[in-house]
Each structure stands twice: as C-alpha cells, then as structure tokens.
Coordinates of C-alpha atoms in Angstrom, one line a residue:
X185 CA 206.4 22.8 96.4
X186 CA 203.1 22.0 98.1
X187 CA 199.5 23.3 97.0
X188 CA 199.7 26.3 98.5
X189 CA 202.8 27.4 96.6
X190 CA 200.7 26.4 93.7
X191 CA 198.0 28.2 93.9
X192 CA 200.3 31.5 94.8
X193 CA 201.5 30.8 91.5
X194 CA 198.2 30.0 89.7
X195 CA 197.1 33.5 90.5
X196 CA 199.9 35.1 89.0
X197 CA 198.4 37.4 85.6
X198 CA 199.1 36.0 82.6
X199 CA 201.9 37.4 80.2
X200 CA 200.6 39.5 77.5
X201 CA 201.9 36.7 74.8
X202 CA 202.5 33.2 75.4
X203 CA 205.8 32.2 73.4
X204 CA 207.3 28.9 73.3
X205 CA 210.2 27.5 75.2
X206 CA 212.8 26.0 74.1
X207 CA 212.1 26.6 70.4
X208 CA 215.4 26.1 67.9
X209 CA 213.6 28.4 65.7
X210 CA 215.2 31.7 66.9
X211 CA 219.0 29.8 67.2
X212 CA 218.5 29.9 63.5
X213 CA 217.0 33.5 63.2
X214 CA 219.3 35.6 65.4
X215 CA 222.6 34.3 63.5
X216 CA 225.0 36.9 63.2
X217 CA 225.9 38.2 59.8
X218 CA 229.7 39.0 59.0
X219 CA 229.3 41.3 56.2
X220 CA 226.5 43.7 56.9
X221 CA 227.5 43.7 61.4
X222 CA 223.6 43.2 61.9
X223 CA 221.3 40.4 62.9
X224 CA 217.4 40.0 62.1
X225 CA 216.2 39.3 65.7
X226 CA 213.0 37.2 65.4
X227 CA 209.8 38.2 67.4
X228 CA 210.5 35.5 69.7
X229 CA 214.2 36.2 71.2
X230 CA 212.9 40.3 71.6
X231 CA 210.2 38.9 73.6
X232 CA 212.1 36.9 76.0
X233 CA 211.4 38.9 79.0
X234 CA 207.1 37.3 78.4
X235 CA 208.7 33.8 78.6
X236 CA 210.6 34.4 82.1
X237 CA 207.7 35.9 83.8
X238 CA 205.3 33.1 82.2
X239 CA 203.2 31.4 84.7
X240 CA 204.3 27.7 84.2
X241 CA 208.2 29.4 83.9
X242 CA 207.5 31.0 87.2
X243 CA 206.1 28.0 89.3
X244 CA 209.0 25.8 88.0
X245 CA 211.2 28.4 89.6
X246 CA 209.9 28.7 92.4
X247 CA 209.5 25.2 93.0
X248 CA 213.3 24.7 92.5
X249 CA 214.3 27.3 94.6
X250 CA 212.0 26.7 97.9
X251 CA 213.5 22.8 97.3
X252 CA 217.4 23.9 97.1
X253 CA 216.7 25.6 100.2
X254 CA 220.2 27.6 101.2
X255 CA 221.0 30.8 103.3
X256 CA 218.9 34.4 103.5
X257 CA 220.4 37.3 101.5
X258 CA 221.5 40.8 102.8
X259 CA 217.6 41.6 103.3
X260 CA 217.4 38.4 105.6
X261 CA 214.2 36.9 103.9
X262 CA 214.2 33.1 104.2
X263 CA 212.7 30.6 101.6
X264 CA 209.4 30.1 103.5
X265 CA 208.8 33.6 103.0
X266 CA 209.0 33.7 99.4
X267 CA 205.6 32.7 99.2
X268 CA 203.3 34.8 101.1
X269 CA 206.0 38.0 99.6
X270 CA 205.1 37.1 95.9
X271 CA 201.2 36.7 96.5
X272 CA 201.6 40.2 98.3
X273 CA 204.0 42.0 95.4
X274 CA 204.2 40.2 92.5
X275 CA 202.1 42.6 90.4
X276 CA 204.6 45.2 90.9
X277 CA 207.6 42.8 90.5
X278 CA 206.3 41.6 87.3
X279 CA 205.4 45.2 86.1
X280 CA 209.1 46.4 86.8
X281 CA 210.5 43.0 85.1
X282 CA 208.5 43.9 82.4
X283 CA 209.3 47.6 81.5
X284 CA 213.1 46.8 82.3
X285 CA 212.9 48.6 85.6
X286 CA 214.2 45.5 88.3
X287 CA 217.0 46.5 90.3
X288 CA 218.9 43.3 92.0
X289 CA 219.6 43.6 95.7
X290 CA 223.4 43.4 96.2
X291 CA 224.9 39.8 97.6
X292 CA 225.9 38.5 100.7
X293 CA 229.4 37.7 101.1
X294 CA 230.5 34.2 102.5
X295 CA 234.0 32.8 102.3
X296 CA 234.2 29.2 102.5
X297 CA 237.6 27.0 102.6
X298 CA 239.1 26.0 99.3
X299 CA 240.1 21.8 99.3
X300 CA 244.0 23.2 98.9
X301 CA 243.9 25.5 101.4
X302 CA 242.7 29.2 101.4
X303 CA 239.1 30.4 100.7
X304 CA 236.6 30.8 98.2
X305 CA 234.6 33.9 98.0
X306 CA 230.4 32.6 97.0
X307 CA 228.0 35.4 96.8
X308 CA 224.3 35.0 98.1
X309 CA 221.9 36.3 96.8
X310 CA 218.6 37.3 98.4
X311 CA 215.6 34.9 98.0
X312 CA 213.8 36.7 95.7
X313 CA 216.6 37.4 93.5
X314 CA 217.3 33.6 93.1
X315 CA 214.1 32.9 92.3
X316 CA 214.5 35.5 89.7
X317 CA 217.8 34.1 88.4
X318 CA 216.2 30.7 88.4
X319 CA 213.5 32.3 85.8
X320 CA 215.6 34.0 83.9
X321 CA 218.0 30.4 83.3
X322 CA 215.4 28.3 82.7
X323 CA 214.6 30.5 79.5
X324 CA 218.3 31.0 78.3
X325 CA 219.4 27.6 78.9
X326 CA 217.2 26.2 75.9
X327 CA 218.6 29.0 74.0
X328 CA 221.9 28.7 74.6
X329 CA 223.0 25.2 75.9
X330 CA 222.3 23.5 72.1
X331 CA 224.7 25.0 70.5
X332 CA 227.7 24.1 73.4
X333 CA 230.3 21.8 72.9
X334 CA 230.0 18.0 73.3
X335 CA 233.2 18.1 75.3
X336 CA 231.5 20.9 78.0
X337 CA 229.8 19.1 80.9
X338 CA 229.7 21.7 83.6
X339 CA 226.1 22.2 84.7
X340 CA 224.5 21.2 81.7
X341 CA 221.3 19.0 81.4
X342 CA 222.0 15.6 81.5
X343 CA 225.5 15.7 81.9
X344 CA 227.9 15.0 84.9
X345 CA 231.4 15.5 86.2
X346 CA 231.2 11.5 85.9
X347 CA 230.4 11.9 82.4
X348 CA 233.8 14.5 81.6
X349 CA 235.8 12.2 84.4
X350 CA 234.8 9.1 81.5
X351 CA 235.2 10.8 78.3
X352 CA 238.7 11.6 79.9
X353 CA 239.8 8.2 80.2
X354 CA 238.5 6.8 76.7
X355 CA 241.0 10.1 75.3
X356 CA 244.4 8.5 77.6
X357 CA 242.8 4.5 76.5
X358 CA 243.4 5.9 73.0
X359 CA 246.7 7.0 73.4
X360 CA 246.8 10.8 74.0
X361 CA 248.9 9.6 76.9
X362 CA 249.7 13.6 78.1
X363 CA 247.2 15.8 79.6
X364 CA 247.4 19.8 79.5
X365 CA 245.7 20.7 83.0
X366 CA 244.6 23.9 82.7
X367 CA 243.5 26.2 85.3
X368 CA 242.5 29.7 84.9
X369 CA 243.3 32.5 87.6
X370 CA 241.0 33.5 89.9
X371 CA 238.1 33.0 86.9
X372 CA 235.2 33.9 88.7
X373 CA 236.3 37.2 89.9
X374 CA 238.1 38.0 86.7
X375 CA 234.8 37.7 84.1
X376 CA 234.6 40.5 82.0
X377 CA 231.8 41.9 82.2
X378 CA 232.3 43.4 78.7
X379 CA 233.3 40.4 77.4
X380 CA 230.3 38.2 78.5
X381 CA 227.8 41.0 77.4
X382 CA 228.8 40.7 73.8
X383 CA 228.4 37.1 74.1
X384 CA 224.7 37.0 75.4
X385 CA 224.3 39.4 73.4
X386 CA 224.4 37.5 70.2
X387 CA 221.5 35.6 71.0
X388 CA 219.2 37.8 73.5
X389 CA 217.8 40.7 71.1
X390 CA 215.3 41.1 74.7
X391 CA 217.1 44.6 75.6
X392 CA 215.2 44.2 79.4
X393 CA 216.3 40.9 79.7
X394 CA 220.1 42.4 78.4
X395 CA 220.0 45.3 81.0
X396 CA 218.5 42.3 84.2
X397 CA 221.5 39.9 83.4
X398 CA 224.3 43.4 83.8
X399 CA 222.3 44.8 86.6
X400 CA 222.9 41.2 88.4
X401 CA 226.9 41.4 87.3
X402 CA 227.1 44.7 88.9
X403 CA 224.5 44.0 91.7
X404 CA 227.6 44.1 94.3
X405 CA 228.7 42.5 97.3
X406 CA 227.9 43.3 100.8
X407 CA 231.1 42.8 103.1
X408 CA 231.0 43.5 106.9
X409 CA 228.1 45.3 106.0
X410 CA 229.9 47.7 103.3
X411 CA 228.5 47.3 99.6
X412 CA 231.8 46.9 97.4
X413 CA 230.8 47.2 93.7
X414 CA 231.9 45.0 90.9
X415 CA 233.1 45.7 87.8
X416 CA 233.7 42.5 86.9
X417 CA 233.5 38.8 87.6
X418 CA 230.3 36.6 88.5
X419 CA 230.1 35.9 91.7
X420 CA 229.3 32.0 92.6
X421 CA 226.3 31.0 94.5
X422 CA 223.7 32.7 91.9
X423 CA 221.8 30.2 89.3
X424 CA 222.4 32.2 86.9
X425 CA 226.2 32.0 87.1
X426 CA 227.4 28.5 85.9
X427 CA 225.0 29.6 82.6
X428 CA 227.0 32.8 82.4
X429 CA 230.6 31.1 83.0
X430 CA 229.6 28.0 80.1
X431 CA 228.7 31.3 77.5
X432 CA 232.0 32.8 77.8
X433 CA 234.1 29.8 77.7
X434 CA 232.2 28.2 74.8
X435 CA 234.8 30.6 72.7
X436 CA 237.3 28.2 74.2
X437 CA 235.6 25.4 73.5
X438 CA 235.0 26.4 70.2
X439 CA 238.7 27.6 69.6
X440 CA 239.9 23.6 70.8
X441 CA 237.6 22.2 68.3
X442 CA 238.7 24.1 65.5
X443 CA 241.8 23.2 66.4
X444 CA 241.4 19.7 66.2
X445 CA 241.7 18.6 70.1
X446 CA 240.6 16.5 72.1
X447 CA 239.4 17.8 75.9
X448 CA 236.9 17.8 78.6
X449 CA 235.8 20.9 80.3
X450 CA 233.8 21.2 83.4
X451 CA 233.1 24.7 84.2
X452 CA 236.2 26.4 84.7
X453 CA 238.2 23.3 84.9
X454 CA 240.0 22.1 81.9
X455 CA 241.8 18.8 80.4
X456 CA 243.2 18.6 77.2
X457 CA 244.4 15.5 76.3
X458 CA 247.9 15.2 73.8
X459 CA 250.3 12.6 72.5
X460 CA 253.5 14.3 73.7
X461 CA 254.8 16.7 75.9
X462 CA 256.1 18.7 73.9
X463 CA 252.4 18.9 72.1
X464 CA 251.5 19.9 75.5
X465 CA 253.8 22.8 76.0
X466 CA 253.0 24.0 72.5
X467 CA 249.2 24.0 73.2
X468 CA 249.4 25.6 76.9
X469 CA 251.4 28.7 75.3
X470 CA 249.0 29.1 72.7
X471 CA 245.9 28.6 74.7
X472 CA 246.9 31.4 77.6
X473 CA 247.3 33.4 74.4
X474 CA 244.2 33.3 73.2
X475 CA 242.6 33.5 76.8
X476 CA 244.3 36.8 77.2
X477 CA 243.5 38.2 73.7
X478 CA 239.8 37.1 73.5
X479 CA 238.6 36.5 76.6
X480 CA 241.0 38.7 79.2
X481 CA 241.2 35.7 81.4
X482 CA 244.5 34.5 82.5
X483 CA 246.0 31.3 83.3
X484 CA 247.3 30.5 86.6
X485 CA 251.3 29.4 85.7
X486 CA 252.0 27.7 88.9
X487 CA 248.9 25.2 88.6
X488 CA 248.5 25.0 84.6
X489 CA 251.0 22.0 84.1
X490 CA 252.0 19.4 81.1
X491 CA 251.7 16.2 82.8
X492 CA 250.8 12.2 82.2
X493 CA 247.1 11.6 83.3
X494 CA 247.8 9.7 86.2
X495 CA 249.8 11.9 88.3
X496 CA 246.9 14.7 87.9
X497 CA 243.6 14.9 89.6
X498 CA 240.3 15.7 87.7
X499 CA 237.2 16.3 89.8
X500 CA 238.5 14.1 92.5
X501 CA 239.1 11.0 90.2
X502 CA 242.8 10.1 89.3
X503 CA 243.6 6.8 86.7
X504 CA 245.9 4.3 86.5
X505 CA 249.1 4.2 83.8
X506 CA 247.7 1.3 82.3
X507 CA 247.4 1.0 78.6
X508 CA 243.7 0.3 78.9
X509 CA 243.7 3.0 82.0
X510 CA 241.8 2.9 85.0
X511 CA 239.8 5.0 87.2
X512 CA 240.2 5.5 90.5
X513 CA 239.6 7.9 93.6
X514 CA 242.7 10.0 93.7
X515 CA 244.5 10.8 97.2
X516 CA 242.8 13.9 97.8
X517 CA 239.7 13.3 97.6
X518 CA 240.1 10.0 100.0
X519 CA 241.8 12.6 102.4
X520 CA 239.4 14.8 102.1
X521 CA 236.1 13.0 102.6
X522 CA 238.1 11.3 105.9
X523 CA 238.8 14.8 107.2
X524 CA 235.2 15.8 107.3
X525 CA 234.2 12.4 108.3
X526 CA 236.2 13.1 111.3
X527 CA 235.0 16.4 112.0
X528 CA 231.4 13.9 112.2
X529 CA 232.9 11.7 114.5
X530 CA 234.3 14.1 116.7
X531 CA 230.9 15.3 117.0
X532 CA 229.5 13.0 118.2
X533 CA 231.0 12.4 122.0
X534 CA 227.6 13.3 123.5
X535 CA 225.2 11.8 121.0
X536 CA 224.5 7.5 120.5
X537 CA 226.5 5.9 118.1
X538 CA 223.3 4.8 116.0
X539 CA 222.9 8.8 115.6
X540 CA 226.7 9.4 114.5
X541 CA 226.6 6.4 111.9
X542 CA 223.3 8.0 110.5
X543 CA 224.7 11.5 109.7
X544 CA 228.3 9.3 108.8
X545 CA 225.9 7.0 106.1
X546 CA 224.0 10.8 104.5
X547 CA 227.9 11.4 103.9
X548 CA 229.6 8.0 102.3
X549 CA 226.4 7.0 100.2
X550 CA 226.7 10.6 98.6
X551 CA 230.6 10.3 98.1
X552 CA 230.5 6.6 96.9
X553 CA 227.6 7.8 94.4
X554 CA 229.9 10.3 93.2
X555 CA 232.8 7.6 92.5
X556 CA 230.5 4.9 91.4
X557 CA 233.0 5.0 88.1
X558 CA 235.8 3.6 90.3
X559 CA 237.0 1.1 88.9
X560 CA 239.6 0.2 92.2
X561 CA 238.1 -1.4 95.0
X562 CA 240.7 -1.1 97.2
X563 CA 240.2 2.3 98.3
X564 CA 236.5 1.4 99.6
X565 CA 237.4 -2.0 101.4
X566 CA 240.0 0.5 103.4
X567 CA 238.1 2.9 104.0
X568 CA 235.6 0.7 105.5
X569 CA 238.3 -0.6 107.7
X570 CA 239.0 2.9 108.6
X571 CA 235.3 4.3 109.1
X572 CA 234.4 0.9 111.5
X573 CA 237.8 1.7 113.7
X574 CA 236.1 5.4 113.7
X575 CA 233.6 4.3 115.6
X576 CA 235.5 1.9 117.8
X577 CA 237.1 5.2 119.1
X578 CA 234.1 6.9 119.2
X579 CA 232.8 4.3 121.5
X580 CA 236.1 3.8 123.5
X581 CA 235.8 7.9 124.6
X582 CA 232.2 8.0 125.3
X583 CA 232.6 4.7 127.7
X584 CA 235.5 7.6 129.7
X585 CA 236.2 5.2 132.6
X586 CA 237.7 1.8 133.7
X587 CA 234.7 0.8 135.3
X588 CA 232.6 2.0 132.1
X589 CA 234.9 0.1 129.9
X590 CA 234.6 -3.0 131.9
X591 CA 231.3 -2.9 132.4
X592 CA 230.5 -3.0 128.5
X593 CA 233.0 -4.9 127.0
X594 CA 231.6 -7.5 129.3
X595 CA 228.3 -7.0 127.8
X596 CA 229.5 -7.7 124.5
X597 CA 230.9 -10.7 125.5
X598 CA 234.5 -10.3 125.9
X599 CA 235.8 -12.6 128.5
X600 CA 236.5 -11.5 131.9
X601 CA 240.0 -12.3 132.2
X602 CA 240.9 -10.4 129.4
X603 CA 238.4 -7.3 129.9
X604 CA 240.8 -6.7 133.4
X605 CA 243.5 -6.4 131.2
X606 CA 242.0 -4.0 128.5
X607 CA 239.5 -1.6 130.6
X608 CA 242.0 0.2 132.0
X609 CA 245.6 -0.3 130.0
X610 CA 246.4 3.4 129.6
X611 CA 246.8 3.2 126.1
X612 CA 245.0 6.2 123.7
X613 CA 241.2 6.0 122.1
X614 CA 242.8 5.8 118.9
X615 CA 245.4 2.7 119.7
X616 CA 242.6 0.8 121.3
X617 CA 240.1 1.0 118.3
X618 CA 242.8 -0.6 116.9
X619 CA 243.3 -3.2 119.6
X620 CA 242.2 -6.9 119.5
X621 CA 239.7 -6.6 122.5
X622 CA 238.0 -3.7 120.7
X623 CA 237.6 -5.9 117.2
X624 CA 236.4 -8.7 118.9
X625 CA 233.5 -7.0 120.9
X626 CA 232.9 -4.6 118.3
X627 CA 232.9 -7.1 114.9
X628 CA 231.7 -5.7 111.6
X629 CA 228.9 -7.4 111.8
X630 CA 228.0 -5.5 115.0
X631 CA 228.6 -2.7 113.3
X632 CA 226.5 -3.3 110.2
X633 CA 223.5 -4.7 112.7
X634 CA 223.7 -0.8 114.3
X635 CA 223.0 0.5 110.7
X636 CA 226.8 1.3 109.2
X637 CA 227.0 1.5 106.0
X638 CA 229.5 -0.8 103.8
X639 CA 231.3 1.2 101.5
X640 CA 232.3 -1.6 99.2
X641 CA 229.3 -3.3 99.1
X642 CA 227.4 0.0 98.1
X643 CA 230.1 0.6 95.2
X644 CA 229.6 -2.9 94.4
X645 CA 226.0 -2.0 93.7
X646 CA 226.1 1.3 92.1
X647 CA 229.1 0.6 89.8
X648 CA 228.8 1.3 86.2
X649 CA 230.8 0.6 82.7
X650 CA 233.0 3.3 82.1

C-alpha cells in the first residue's frame, strides 16, 4: 500500500470506542453455560462491529487486499479502484456497517480444473466486499483461532501445510503405521449454514457482525449472469471462508481429541493416523457418524480409504515405508508441476529462451519451496534432467529448419562433420533434445550461464530437519 492509500485511510472517522484486538479476556467471558442455556457476553465481543471498522483494522485490510491483487467481482471494480471508491463512500459504508444495514453484492462464478480431473467451483467476490471480509477476519481470527486444535494447520497464523505434512510423519516414525484418509463430499458446498451460525455464534454476541457473516453465506452466485441463491455452503475464494470452514470443523477436531487420536487436519483435508487396520475401519465408521449427526457433512466413500501412509498422498507429499519414514514428493504432484511446466514451454515458441526460463524459474523456486521437507533427492536431480531437455526442444523448434539448425549448432561449437549429420536427420523435437549433438552444444552449464535454475541445488539450500 503506498502513501496515498494511507492517507485514504487516515481520514477515515474514528469508531465511537476503541476496543482492543486480540484480547483473551472475552474467550473467557462469553463461555457458554450448560445449566442455565445462557452466556454473559462482555462489553467487548457486543462491540465487535467498532473493532472491524477501526482505522488501524481497516488500513491493514486494505493493504492486504490491494497486495493479493486477484480478479473484479460481478460489479467489475478492480483493486486500483478501491481507493479513490472508499475516500468517495466510506462514510456511508461505515454508517451501514455500523447500524447492521450492509448488504454483500452476490459472487462471481469461476470454475477452475480440479488436479484429479473435473472442476472446482471458487466464488469472487467484488473488491469491496473482500476488503470487507478481510476486516471482518482480522477481528475473529484472534477470537477464534486460540482456542483450535494443535493438530489444525489450515490457514492459521504461523502454520503450514509443511508443518501438518511433518507432524504426519513423526505419527507413522512412532508406529501408527495406518492412516484413515478422510475426505469429506463436496464440503464447501455442503456447509450448513445453520450449523456454522450456531458455532460463531458462541463467541460473537455482536448481532450486526452475526447478521454481515449470514448475509455473505447467502450473498449468492452469479452464473452466466443469473443470481442462483445459496442456502448453504461457503463458497471458496472469499477471506473469510477458510476462518468459517476451521469453526465448523474444530467440532471434529475436538471430537478426535477426546477421543484420544492422533491426526493432522488441513482445512478440509484429513489424516488420522492408527496402529491397525482394523482400528482404521472402526474409526472411519464412527467418524462419518458423527459428521452426519453433528455437522450434516458427509464423507465421500469412494476416496475416504484405510490405507499404510505411503501408498497415500497428503498435500502433494508421499513417505517412504521405512521404520524411521521418509518424505518425499509423491507422483502426482511431480506430474503435475511437469504438466504446467509444459503448458510454459509450449509457450514459448515465439519468445527467447532467456524469457521462457525466467517464467519456468517464478514456477520451480515456488514448487521446490513448497517441498523443501523432501527428504529424496532424486526426484529434483530428474527433474532437472527433464526441465534442461525441455528447453533443448524448445530450442530445437524455434531453430524450424536445416539451415537454421546448422547454422547454430555450429555456433555452439559442434563440429562440422557431425552438424551435417544432425541438422537435418528427420527425427522429432522431442528425440533430438535427447540426442547427443543437442547435449553437447547445449551443456548444463550452458544452460545455467542463460539463468536456469537448478532444482537440486536450490532444495539443497532450502532443506530443513523434519
């Protein structure tokens, strides 16, 4: 957020109280009461509403949401509009906040391909609606996230799918050698809305704040521009959704603990980690059970499985069957990251190869960050293998003709005698990136000098103790 944005803020009136965020003081005040059904509701969680709209609360929001950038919503406003729209409006906006009287705008529909196949419906908000949510979930998290499990890591502050993928392996290294791999049906568009109310509820006495978070559950969703209204589920792409999702399966959470279990759950995906199958079998009857009773959900019965550890996939890491196991990058995910990487590649016919390897490093150093708790190195050296014989082929198409072909591998240095019998063999892009005349023009240290980044070496450096 630069000055401007700022200052935009900065002349935003002042709440009429200032109350403290992230106080524990009303976690221990709005405690529900099993005898008498009622709760004494301090001052502070009635008055939540003053928070959200507070000016420090607001400029945080609105810093986070001109950074995350993303797509306009059905009213087409883009983030570098937000801005100049709040310094013209936000009197009124914060009046209707205020007296309870904000109506969300309905979201935009986008469906975006699912790793397994299929697609996955998000929901996009409009601009000032995120920057909304983002106020609004900057004053319930403190309230909320506290009291969640140690074994939840979805989209929680300072935790990480790393962090679940780890405290994963240290349950298999001490012998709960079976894994329950749960997956609930469809669990974003099956939230009841109900359901989650009650469980807000037990913590936000703000009745304005209460009637914002339904009005954004029942907001809609614009499709081929019809409005479809919702009656339940929370549709992704909102920042106040993962919050919403983490509140209604903290019951879960809370119901494994009891229990006695051990288990890591990230968002809606969920490990629970047993010494036998049978164990297993027991728990994932007993567990769609309760998901049914308490929370309505449903689990799906055709990807919910009893399995060992190392023939499942959790967040794109896999493990080996060793006693002391260990992490590694399962199949999937390698095929995955190669299929976009391809979709780069292919790209890039009509643009130079120092351009292609640019966009090709934004996407490795990312997905090498994310498996930095690999602990097989294999998968990287091949990969590199892989990614330089990429753009060997990339470089084979683009140079189109005999002549060309001649002409460059000369250039490089390949000897004359043997460039006649390469240029022009008739062979495929693909089985001369492979070829010998290609690797020894094109070396990997070529390669590197052109700015390619080496997997291997970048794991190397950002590999961690698990």
């Amino acid at each position: 957020m630069d000055e401007a944005d700022a200052d935009s803020m900065a002349e935003m009136p002042e709440p009429r109280r200032k109350v403290a965020v992230g106080s524990r003081e009303p976690m221990e005040e709005v405690r529900q009461t099993s005898t008498a059904g009622k709760e004494e509701a301090s001052s502070e969680t009635t008055a939540l509403m003053e928070q959200v709209v507070g000016r420090e609360n607001l400029k945080r929001a609105l810093k986070r949401v001109v950074a995350n950038k993303g797509a306009p919503g059905i009213d087409g406003m883009t983030v570098e509009e937000l801005t100049p729209y709040l310094k013209a409006h936000w009197p009124r906006l914060r009046g209707e906040l205020l007296e309870g009287r904000y109506v969300p705008k309905p979201v935009r529909a986008v469906d975006i391909p699912k790793p397994g196949g299929g697609t996955r419906r998000l929901g996009v908000p409009t601009v000032l609606d995120r920057f909304v949510q983002q106020a609004v979930l900057q004053v319930l998290t403190p309230v909320f996230d506290p009291a969640f499990s140690e074994s939840s890591f979805g989209y929680r502050p300072g935790r990480s799918a790393q962090n679940a993928v780890a405290a994963g392996r240290r349950h298999v290294e001490a012998g709960l050698r079976w894994v329950v791999d749960m997956d609930v049906e469809k669990f974003f568009d099956r939230v009841n809305h109900d359901v989650l109310m009650a469980r807000v509820a037990r913590k936000v006495k703000d009745r304005r704040l209460l009637k914002l978070i339904r009005a954004y559950l029942n907001a809609g969703i614009m499709v081929e521009g019809v409005v479809e209204p919702r009656d339940e589920g929370t549709p992704q792409g909102g920042p106040m959704s993962p919050l919403l999702s983490n509140i209604l399966l903290d019951e879960l959470d809370k119901e494994l603990e009891r229990r006695g279990h051990r288990f890591c759950r990230y968002a809606d995906d969920c490990n629970v980690y047993v010494g036998s199958k049978a164990a297993g079998e027991r728990v994932m009857d007993s567990l769609g059970r309760f998901l049914e009773k308490r929370l309505r959900l449903r689990l799906n019965r055709n990807k919910s499985v009893v399995d060992r550890p190392w023939r499942r996939t959790f967040l794109g890491y896999s493990m080996t069957s060793n006693k002391e196991p260990k992490l590694k990058v399962a199949r999937d995910a390698l095929q995955r990251a190669k299929g976009d990487l391809k979709q780069l590649f292919r790209r890039g016919r009509g643009r130079s190869l120092k351009r292609v390897i640019w966009e090709v490093n934004q996407f490795t150093r990312g997905w090498v960050g994310y498996f930095r708790l690999a602990q097989t190195k294999n998968v990287f050296e091949e990969t590199d293998e892989w990614l330089r014989r990429r753009c060997r082929w990339l470089l084979w198409r683009q140079w189109k003709r005999s002549r060309t072909r001649f002409k460059k591998l000369v250039q490089l240095g390949l000897d004359v005698e043997r460039v006649k019998l390469s240029a022009g063999n008739g062979r495929g892009p693909w089985w001369n990136s492979g070829a010998s005349h290609m690797n020894a023009s094109i070396p990997a240290a070529w390669l590197a000098a052109q700015g390619l980044l080496s997997l291997s070496v970048e794991h190397r450096r950002l590999a961690v103790a698990v």
